[in-house]
Short mmCIF file of C-alpha atoms in Angstrom, two decimals:
data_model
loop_
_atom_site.label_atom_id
_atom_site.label_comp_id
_atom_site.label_asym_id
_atom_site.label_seq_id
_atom_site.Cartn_x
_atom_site.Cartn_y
_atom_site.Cartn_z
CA UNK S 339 21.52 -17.23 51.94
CA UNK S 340 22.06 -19.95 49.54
CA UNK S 341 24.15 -18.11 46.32
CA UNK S 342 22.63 -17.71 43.13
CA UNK S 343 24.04 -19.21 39.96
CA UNK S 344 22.80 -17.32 36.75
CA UNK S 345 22.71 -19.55 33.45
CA UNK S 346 22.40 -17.38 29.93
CA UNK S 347 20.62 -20.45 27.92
CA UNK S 348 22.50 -19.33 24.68
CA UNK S 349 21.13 -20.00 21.39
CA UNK S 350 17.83 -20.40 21.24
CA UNK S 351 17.53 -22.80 18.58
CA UNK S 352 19.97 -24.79 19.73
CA UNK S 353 20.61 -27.06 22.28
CA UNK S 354 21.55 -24.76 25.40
CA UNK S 355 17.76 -24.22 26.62
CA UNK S 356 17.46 -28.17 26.62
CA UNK S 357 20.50 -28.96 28.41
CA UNK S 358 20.06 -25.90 30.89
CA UNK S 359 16.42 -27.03 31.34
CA UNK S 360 17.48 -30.67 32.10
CA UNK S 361 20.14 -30.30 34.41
CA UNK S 362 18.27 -27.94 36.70
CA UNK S 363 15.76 -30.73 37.00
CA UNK S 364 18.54 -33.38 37.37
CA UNK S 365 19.74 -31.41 40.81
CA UNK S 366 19.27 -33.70 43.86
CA UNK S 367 20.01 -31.16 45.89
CA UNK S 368 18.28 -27.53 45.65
CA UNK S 369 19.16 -26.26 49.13
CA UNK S 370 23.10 -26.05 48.10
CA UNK S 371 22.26 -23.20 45.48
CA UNK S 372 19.38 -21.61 43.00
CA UNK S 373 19.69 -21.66 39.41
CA UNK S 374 17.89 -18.67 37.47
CA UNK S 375 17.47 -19.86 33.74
CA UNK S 376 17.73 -16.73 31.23
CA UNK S 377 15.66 -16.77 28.59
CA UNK S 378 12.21 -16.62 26.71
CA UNK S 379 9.88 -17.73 29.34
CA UNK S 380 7.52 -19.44 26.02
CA UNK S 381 10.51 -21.03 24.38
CA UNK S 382 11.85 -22.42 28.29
CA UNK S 383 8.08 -23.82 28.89
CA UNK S 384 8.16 -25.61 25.01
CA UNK S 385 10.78 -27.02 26.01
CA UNK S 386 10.77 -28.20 29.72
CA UNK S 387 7.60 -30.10 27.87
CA UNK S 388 9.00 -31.49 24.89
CA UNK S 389 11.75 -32.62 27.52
CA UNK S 390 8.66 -34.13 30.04
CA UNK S 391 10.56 -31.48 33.12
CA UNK S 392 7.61 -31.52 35.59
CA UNK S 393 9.48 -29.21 37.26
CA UNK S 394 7.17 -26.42 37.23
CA UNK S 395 9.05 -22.69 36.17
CA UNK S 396 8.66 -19.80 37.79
CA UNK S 397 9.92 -16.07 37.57
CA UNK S 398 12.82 -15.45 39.14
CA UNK S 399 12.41 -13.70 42.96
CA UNK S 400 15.29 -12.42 44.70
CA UNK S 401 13.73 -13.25 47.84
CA UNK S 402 13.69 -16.54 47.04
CA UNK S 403 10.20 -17.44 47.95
CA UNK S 404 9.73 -20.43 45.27
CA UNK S 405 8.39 -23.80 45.73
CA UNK S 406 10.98 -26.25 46.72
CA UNK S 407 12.46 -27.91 42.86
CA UNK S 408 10.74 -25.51 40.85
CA UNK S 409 12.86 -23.89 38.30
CA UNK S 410 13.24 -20.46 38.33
CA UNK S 411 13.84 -17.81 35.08
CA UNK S 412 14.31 -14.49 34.04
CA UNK S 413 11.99 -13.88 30.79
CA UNK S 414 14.52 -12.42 27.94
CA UNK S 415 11.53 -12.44 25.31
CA UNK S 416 12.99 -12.76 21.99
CA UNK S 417 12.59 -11.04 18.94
CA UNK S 418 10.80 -13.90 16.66
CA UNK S 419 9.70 -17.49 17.13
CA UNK S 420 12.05 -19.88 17.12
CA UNK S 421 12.44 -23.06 15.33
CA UNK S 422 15.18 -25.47 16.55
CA UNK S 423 17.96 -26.12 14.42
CA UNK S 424 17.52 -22.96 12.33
CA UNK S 425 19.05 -20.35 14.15
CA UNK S 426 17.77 -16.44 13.47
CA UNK S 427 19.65 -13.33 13.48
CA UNK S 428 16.87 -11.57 14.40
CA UNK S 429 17.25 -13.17 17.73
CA UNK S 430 20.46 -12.21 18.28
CA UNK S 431 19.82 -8.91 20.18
CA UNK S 432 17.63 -11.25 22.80
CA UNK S 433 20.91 -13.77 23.28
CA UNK S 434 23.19 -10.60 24.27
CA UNK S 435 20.49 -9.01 26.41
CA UNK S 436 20.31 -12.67 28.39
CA UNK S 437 24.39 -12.37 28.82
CA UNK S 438 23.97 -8.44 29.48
CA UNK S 439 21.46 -9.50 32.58
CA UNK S 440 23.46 -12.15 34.09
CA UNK S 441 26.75 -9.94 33.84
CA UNK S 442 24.83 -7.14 35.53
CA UNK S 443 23.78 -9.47 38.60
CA UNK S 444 26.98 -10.47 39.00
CA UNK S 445 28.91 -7.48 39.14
CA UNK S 446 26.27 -6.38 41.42
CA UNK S 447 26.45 -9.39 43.88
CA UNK S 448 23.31 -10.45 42.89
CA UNK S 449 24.64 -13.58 41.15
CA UNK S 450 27.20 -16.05 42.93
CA UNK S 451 28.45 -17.21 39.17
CA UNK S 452 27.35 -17.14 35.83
CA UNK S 453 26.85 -20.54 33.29
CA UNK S 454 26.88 -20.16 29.48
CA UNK S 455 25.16 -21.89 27.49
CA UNK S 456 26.86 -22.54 23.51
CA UNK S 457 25.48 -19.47 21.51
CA UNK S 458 25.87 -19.10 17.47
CA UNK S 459 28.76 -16.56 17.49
CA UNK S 460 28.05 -16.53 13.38
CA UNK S 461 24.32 -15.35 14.07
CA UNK S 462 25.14 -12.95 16.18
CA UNK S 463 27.90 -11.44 13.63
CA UNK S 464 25.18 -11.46 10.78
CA UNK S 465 23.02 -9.40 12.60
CA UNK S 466 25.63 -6.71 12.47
CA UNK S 467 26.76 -6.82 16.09
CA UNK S 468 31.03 -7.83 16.73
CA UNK S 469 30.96 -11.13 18.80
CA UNK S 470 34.31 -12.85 19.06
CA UNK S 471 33.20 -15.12 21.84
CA UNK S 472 31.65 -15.22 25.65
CA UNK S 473 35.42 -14.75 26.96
CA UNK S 474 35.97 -11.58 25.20
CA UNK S 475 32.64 -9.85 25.83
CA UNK S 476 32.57 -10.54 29.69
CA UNK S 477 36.21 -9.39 29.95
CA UNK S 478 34.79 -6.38 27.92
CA UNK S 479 32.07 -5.85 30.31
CA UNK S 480 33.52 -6.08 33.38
CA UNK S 481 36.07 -3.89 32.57
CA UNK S 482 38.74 -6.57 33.06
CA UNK S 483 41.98 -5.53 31.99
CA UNK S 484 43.31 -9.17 30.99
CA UNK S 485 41.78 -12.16 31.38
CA UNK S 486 42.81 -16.54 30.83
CA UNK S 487 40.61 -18.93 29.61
CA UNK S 488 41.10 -22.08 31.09
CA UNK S 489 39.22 -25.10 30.29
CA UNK S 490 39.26 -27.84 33.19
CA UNK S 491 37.96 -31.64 33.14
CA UNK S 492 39.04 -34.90 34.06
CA UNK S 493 42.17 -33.73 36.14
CA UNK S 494 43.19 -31.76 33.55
CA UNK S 495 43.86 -27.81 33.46
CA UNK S 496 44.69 -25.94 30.38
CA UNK S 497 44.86 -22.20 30.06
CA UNK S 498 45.41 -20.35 26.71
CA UNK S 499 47.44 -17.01 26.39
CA UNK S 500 45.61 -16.64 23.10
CA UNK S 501 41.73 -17.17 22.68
CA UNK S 502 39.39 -16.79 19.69
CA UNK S 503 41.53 -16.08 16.87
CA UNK S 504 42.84 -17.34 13.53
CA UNK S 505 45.64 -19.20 13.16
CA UNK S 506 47.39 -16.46 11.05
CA UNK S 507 46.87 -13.88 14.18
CA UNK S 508 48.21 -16.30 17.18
CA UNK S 509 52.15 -15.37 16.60
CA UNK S 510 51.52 -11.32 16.80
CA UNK S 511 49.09 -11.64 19.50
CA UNK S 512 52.34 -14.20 21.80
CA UNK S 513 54.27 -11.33 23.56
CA UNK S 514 56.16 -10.51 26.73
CA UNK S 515 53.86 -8.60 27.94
CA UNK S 516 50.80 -11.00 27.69
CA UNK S 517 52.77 -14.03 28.70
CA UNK S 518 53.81 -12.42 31.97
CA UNK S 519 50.35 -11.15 32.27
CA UNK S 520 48.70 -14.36 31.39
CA UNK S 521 51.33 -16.26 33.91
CA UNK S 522 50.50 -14.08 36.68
CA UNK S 523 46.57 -14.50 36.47
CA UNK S 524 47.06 -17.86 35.91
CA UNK S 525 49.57 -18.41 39.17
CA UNK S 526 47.51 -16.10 41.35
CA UNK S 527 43.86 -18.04 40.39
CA UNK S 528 45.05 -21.12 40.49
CA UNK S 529 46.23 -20.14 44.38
CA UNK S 530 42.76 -18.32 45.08
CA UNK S 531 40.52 -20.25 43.04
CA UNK S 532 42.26 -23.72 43.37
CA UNK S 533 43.65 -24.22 46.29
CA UNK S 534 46.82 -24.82 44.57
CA UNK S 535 49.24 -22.14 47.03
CA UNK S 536 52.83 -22.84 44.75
CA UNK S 537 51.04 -24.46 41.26
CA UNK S 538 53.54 -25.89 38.83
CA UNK S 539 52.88 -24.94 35.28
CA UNK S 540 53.95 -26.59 32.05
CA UNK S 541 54.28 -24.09 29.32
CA UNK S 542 53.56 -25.17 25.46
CA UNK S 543 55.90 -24.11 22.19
CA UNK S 544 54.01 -22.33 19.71
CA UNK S 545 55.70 -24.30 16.97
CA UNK S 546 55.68 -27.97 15.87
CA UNK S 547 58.70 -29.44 18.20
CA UNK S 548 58.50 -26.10 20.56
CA UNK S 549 60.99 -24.79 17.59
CA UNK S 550 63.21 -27.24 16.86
CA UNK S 551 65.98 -24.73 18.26
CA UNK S 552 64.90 -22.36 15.92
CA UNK S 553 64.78 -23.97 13.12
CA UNK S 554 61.06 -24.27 12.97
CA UNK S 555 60.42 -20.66 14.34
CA UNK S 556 61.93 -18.33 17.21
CA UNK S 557 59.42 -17.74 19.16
CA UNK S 558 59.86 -20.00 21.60
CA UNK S 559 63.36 -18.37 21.66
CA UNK S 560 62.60 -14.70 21.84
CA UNK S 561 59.72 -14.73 23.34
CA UNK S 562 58.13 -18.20 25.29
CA UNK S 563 61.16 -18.72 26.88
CA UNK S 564 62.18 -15.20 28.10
CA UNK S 565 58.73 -15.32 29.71
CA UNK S 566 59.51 -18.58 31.70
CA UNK S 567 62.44 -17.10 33.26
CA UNK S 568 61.01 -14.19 34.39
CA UNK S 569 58.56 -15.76 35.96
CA UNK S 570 61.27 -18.35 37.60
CA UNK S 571 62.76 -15.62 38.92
CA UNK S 572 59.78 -14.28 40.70
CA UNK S 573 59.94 -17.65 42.48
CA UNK S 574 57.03 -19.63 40.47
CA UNK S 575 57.44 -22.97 39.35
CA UNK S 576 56.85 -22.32 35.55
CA UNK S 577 58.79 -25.22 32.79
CA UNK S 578 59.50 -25.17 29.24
CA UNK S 579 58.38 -24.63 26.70
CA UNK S 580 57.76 -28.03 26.03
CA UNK S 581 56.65 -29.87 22.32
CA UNK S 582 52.75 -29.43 22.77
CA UNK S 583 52.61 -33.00 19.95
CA UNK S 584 53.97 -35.09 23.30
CA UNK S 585 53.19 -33.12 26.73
CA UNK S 586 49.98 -34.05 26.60
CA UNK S 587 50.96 -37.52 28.42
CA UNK S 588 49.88 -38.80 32.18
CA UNK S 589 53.55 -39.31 32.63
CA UNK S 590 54.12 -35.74 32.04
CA UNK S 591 50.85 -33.96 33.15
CA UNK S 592 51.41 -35.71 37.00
CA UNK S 593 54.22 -33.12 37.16
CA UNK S 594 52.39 -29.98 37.13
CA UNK S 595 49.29 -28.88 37.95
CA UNK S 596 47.78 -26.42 34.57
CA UNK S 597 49.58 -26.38 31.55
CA UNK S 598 49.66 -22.86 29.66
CA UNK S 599 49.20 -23.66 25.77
CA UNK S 600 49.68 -21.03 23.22
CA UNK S 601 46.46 -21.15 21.04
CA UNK S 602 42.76 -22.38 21.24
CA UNK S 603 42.90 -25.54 19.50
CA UNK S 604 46.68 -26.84 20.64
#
């Protein structure tokens, strides 16, 4: 059974449909997996033509009885028409329902992985529903007690012990207990998910100059660095915290395999 890879095509007037659309049809090889578009199956077809797919689309089966590089969708109909660029709260019920579906499959087995498309988190908020961002409301949904993003490309593997909030929030929201929590997800995924059995992990200050001993802030006293020796001790091969402003060089980078940084943006 070849797995099944669920993509929520996000905003509807944006871009995600388009990009979705197109790299389905891009695949040279449709025998390694099947990709199941969510979405509306009128805005997917608009699309697919304004993008000249040829790719005919058909609704998703789980038996898998398609025609070899079709593209395959579940219809999420939304709630008004859509015009790009312009994007409508209205909609926003119809852009939770696509992520609601593909979370379903997978926590069923049904789906191999889920793909996100960007969504408007701002739409979504003015149509009176709490969205913080894709991260929180699959943790939220699957019942996940604490989870790490981590964004990878390029060699390069950064995780974040804080995601989608403001600046002001970042220092309250660094403690003991979700560094050593965030440490141990990341050590243990980047073992089972990696390949990586004894990963070495840079850890970022939260300050400019990781402190300045101090004199720039104590976290990285009291709190970042408390959390690095714990998780020494446990036998992992965690450094710092180091000044985020110069880490972020090849000549340091080749020495560890994911660096841990402290907020979204660092």
């Amino acid at each position: 059974m070849r797995p099944v890879i669920a993509i929520s095509t996000g905003e509807p007037a944006g871009i995600g449909p388009d990009v979705a659309l197109t790299a389905v049809a891009a695949r040279r090889n449709h025998d390694d997996a099947r990709c199941v578009l969510l979405g509306d199956e009128k805005l997917l077809i608009e699309r697919a033509r304004g993008r000249a797919i040829a790719n005919p689309l058909v609704p998703y089966s789980p038996e898998g009885a398609v025609p070899s590089g079709s593209i395959e969708f579940i219809d999420i109909p939304l709630r008004t028409a859509c015009r790009p660029g312009t994007p409508d709260a209205r909609n926003a019920p119809a852009v939770l329902a696509m992520l609601d579906r593909a979370i379903e499959g997978a926590m069923a087995g049904e789906f191999a992985a889920v793909v996100t498309a960007p969504l408007q988190k701002s739409t979504i908020n003015e149509a009176g529903i709490a969205f913080v961002g894709h991260t929180e409301y699959l943790a939220e949904h699957s019942q996940s007690e604490h989870v790490v993003m981590m964004l990878v490309g390029g060699g390069l593997r950064v995780a974040l012990a804080t995601t989608h909030l403001a600046l002001a929030a970042v220092p309250a929201a660094i403690t003991a207990t979700s560094l050593d929590a965030s440490l141990h997800v990341l050590t243990r995924d980047l073992a089972l998910r990696f390949g990586l059995p004894a990963p070495r992990i840079a850890v970022t200050g939260l300050n400019p100059h990781a402190g300045e001993g101090g004199y720039l802030g104590r976290e990285e006293i009291e709190v970042i660095a408390p959390a690095i020796a714990r998780a020494r001790a446990r036998g992992w091969h965690v450094d710092g915290p180091f000044p985020a402003d110069t880490l972020f060089q090849k000549k340091y980078l080749d020495h560890y395999d994911a660096v841990l940084a402290m907020y979204h943006d660092q």
